[in-house]
Every structure is written in structure tokens, then in C-alpha cells.
Coordinates of N, CA and C in Angstrom, one line a residue:
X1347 N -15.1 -5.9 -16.5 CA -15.9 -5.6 -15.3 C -15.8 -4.1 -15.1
X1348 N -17.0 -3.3 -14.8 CA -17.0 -1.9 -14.5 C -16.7 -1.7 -12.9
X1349 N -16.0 -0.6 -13.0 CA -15.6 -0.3 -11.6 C -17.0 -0.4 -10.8
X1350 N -16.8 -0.6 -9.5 CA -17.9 -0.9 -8.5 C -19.0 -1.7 -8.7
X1351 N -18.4 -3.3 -9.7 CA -19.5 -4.2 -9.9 C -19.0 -5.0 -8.8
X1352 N -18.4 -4.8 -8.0 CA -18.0 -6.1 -6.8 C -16.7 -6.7 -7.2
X1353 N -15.9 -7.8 -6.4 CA -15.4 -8.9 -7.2 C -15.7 -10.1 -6.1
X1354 N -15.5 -11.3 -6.7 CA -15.4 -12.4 -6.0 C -14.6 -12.6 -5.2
X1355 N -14.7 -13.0 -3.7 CA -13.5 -13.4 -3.0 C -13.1 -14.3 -3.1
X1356 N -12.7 -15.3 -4.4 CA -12.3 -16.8 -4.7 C -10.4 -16.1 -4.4
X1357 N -9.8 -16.6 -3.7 CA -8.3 -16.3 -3.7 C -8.0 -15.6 -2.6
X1358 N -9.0 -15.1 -1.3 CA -8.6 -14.8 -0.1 C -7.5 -15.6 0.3
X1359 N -6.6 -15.2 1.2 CA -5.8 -16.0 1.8 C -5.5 -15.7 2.9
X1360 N -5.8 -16.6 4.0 CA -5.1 -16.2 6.0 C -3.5 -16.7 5.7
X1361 N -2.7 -16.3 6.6 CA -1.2 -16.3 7.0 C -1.3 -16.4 8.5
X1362 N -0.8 -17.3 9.0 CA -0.7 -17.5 10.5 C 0.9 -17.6 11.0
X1363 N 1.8 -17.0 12.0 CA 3.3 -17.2 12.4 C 3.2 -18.3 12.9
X1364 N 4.1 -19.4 12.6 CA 4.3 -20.5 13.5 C 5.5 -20.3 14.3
X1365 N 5.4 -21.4 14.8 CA 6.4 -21.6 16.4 C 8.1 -20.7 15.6
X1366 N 8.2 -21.0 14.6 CA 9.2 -20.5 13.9 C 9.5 -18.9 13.7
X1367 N 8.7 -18.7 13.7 CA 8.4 -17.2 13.2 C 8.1 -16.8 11.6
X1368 N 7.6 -17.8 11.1 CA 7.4 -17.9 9.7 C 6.1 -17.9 9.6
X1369 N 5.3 -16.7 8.4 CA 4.7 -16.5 8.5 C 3.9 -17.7 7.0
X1370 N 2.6 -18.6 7.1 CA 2.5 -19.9 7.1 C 1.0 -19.9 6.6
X1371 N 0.3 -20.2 5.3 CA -1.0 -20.1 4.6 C -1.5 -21.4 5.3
X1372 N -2.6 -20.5 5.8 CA -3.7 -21.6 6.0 C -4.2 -22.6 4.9
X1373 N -4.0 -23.6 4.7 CA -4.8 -24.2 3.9 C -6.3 -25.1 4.4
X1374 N -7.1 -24.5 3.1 CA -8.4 -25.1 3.2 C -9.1 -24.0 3.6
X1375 N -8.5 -23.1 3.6 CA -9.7 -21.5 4.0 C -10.9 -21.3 3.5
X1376 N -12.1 -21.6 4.0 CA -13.4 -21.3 3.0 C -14.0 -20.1 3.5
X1377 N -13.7 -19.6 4.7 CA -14.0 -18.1 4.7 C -13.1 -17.2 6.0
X1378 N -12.9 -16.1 5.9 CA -12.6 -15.4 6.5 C -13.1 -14.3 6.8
X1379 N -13.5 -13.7 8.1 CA -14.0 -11.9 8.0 C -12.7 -10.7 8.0
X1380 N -13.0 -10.0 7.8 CA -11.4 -8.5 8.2 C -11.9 -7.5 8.9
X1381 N -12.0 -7.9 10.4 CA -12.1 -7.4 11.0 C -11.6 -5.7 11.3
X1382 N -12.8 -4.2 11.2 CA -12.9 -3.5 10.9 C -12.5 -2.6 12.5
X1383 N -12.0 -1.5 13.0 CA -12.0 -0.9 13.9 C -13.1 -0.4 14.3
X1384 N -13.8 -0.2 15.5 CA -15.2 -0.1 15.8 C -14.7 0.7 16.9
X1385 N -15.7 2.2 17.0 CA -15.5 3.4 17.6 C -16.5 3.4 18.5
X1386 N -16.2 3.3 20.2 CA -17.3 3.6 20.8 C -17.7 4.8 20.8
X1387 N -18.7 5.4 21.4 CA -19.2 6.9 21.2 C -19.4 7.0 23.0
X1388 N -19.1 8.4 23.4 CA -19.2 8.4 24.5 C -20.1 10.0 24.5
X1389 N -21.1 9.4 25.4 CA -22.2 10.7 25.8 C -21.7 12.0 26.3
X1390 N -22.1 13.0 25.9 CA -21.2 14.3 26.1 C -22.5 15.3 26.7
X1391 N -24.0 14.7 26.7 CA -25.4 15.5 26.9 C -25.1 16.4 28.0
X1392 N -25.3 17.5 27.8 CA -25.4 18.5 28.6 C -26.8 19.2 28.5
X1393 N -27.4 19.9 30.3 CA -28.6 20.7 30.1 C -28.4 21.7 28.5
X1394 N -27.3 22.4 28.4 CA -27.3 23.4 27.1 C -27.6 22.4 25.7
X1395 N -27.8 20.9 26.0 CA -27.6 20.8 24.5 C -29.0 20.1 23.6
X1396 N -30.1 21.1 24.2 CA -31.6 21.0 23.8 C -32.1 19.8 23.6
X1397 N -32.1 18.9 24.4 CA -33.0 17.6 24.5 C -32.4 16.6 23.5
X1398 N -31.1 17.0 23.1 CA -30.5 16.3 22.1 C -29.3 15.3 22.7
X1399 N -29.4 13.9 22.6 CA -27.9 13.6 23.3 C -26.9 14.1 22.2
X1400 N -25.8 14.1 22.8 CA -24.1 14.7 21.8 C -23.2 13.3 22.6
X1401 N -22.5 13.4 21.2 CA -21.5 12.1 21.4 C -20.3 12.7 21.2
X1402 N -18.8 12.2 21.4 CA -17.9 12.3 21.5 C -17.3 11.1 20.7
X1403 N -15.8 10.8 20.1 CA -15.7 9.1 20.1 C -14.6 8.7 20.8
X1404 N -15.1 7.8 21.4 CA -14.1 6.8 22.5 C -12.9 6.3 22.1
X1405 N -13.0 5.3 23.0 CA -12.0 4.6 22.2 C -11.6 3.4 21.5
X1406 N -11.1 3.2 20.8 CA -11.6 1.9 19.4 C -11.4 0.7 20.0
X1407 N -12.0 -0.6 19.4 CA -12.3 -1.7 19.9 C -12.0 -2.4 18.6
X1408 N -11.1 -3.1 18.8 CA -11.1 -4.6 17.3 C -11.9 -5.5 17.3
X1409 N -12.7 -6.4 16.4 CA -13.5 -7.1 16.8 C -12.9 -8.4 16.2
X1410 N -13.4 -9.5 16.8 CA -12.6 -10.7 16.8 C -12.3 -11.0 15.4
X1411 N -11.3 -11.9 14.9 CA -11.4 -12.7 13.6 C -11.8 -14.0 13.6
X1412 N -12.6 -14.4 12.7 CA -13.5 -15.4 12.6 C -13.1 -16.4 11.1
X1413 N -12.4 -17.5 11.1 CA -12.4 -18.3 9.5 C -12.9 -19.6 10.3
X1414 N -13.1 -20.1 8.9 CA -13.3 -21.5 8.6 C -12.8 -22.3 8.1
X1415 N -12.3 -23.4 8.1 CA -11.6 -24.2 7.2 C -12.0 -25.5 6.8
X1416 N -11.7 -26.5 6.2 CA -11.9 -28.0 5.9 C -10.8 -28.3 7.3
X1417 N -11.6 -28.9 7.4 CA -10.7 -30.0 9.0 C -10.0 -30.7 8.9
X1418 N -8.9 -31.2 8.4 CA -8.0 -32.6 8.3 C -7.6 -32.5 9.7
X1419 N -7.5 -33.3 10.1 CA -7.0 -33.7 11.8 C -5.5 -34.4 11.5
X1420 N -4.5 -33.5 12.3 CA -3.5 -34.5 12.0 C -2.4 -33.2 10.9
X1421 N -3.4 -32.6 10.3 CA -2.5 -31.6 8.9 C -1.6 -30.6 9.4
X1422 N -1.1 -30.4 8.6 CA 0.4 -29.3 8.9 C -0.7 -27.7 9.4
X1423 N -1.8 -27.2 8.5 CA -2.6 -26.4 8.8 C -3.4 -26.6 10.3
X1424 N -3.9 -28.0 10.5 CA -4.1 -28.5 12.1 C -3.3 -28.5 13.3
X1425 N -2.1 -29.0 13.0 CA -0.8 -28.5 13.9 C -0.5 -26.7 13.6
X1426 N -0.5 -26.2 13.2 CA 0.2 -24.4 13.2 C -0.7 -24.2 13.7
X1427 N -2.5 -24.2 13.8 CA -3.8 -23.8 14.5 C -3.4 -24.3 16.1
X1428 N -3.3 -25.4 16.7 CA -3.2 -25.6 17.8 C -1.9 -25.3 18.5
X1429 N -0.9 -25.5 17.8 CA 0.6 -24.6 18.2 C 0.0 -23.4 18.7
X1430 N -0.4 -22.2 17.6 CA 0.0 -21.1 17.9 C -1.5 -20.9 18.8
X1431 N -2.8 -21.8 19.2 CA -3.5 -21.4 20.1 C -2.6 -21.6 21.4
X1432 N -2.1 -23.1 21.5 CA -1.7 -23.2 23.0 C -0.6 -22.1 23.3
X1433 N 0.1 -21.6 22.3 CA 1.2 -20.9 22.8 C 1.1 -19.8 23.4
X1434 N -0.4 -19.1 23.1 CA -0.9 -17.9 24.0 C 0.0 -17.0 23.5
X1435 N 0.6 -16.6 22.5 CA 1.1 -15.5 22.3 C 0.3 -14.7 20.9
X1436 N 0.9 -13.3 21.0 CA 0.3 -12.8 20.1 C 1.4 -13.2 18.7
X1437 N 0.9 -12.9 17.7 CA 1.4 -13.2 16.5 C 1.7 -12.4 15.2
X1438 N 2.5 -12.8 14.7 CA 1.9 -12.0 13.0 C 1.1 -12.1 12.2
X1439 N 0.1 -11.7 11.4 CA -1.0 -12.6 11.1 C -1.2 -11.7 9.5
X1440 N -1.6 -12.3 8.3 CA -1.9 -11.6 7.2 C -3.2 -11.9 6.5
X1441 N -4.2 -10.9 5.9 CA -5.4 -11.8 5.2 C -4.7 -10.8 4.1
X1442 N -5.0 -11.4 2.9 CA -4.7 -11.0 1.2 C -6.1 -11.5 0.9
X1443 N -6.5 -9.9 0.7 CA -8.0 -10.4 -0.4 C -7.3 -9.8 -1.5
X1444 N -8.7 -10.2 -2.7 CA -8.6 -9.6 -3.8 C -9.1 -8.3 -4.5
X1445 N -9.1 -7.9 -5.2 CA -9.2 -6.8 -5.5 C -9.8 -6.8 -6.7
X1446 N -10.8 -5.7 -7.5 CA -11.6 -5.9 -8.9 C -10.9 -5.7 -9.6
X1447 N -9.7 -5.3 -9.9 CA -8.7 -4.9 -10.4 C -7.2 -6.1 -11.1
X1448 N -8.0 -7.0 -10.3 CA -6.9 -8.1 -10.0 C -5.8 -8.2 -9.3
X1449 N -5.4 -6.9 -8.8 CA -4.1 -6.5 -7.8 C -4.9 -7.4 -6.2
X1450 N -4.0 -7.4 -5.5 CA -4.5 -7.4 -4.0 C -3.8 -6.8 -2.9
X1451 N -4.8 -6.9 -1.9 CA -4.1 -5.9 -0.6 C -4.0 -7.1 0.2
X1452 N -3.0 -6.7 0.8 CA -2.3 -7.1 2.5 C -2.8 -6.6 3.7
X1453 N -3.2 -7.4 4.2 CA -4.0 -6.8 5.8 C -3.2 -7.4 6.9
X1454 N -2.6 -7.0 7.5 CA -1.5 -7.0 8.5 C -1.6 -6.7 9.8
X1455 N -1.4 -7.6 10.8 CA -1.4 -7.0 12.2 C -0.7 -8.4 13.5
X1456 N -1.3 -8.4 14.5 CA -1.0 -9.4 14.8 C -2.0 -10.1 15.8
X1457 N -1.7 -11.1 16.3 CA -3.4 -11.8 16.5 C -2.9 -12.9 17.6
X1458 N -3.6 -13.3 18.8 CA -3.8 -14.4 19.4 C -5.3 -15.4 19.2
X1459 N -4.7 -16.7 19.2 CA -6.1 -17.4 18.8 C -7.1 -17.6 20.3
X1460 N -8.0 -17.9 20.2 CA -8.9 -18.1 21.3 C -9.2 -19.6 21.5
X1461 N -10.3 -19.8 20.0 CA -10.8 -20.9 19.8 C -10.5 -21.8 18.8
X1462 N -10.4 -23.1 18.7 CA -10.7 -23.7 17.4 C -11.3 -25.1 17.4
X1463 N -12.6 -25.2 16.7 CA -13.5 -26.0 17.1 C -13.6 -26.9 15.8
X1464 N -13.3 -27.6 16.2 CA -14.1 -28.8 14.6 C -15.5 -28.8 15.0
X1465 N -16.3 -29.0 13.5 CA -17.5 -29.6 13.8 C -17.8 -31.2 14.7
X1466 N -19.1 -31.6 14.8 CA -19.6 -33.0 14.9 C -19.5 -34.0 14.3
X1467 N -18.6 -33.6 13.2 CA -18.5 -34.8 12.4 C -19.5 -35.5 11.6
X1468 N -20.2 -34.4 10.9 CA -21.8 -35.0 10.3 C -21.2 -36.1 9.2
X1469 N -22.5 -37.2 9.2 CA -22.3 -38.4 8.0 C -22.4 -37.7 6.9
X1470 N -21.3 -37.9 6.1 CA -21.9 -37.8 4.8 C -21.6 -36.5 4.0
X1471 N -20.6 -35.5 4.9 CA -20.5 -34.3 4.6 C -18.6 -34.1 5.0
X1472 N -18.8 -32.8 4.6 CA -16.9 -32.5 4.5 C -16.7 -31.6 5.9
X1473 N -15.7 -31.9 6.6 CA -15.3 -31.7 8.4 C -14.8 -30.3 8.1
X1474 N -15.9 -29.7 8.5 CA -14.9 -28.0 8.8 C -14.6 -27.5 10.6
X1475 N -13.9 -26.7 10.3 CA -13.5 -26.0 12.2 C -13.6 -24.8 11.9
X1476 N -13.9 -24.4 12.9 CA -13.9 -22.7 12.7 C -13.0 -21.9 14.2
X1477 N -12.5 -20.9 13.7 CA -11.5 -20.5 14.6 C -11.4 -19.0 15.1
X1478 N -11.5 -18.7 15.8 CA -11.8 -17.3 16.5 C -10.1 -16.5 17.2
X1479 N -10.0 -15.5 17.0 CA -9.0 -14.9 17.3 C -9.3 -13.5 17.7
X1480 N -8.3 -13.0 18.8 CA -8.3 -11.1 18.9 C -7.0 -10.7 18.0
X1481 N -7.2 -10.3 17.1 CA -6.5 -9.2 16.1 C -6.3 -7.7 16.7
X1482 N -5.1 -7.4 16.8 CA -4.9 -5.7 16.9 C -5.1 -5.4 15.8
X1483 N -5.0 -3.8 15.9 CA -5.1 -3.2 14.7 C -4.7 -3.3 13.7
X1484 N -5.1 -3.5 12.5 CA -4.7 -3.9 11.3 C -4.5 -3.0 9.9
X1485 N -3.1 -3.0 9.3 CA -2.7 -2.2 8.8 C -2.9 -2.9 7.2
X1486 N -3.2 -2.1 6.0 CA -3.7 -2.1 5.0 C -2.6 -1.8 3.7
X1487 N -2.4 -2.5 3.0 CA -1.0 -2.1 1.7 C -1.5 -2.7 0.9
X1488 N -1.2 -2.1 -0.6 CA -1.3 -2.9 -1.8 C -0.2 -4.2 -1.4
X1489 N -0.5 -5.3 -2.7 CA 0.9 -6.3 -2.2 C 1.5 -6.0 -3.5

């Protein structure tokens, strides 16, 4: 593969801390986002600055983390998700993507959950939940 052909994200992986302090792979992960730091811009327009607004940059904002998983109700992955939601604390938290190279990076920080929602239970189809979290800032390492 030539550099900058992409690679597949088959082999992402979420890490959640349980009640233990042990940091604990999600299983059944079918997607995850990595949440990027997002810079507000704050207006700086002055009469001197010719009909042009001028920005400044604020101050940074994390934006939520978002996965999905296969649903088993009942699973060791089911239990660590509802643990570490009810427990309202923040956490340790790791996504490992992959890399075109075949190495991967470590994305590191820590995270409280918000949501986690199973679907409707459609006939005839495979039970996924999706789960919403605030992440602090997240720190970046080869693994």
C-alpha cells in the first residue's frame, strides 16, 4: 500500500476503567469516533479593522465520544458500560486505531459516560446500543 492510500479501521479498539481500576476492551465495538479538540473563535472587530470581522481563538471544547456496539444484555461488556455510567465518575479511557503502516496509536484521556441506549429490538436483526460520553482532552502515542 502507498503512503496516503488510507487504511481500514478493522482492529479499532475502545478501553473502558472498571469499578477496579482496570483498564477493560469493549467487546463487540462496531464503531467509534476520536473525538478532536474544537477551538472557539472569539470576535476581536474593531472600527480600525476595515469592515472585516478579526477573530481571536478561545477556548477549546471536547466534543462528545460516540461508539456502538452489539448488545448482549446481561455481558461482562454490558455490566462495565452501566457500572462505569452509574458511577458518575470520570475515568481512564483508551481508543487504539490503526495505522497504514500496521503500527498503532493510543488515544488516551479520561471520560465520563452519559448515555447508553440499546436499540428497539428490531425482528430479525443483530441488537446494537450506542453510547455517548464527555472525554477530556486526549493525549496521542505510538503503542
Amino acid at each position: 500500500m502507498a503512503t496516503g492510500d488510507g487504511v481500514l479501521s478493522d482492529g479499532t479498539e475502545l478501553w473502558l476503567t472498571n469499578a477496579s481500576d482496570v483498564l477493560t476492551k469493549v467487546v463487540g465495538l462496531m464503531s467509534v469516533n476520536r473525538p478532536s479538540l474544537a477551538i472557539a473563535k472569539v470576535e476581536t472587530t474593531d472600527h480600525d479593522s476595515g469592515k472585516v470581522k478579526e477573530y481571536i481563538p478561545g477556548h477549546g471544547d471536547m466534543p462528545e465520544l460516540q461508539f456502538t456496539l452489539k448488545y448482549e444484555p446481561g455481558s461482562a461488556t454490558d455490566l462495565l458500560i452501566e457500572e462505569h455510567k452509574a458511577s458518575r465518575e470520570k475515568r481512564p479511557f483508551k481508543i487504539v486505531t490503526p495505522e497504514e503502516d500496521g503500527t498503532t496509536q493510543d488515544h488516551e484521556g479520561t471520560i465520563f459516560l452519559m448515555t447508553y441506549v440499546p436499540d428497539n429490538a428490531p425482528l430479525g436483526a443483530i441488537r446494537t446500543a450506542t453510547v455517548t460520553g464527555q472525554p477530556s482532552a486526549i493525549a496521542q502515542s505510538a503503542t
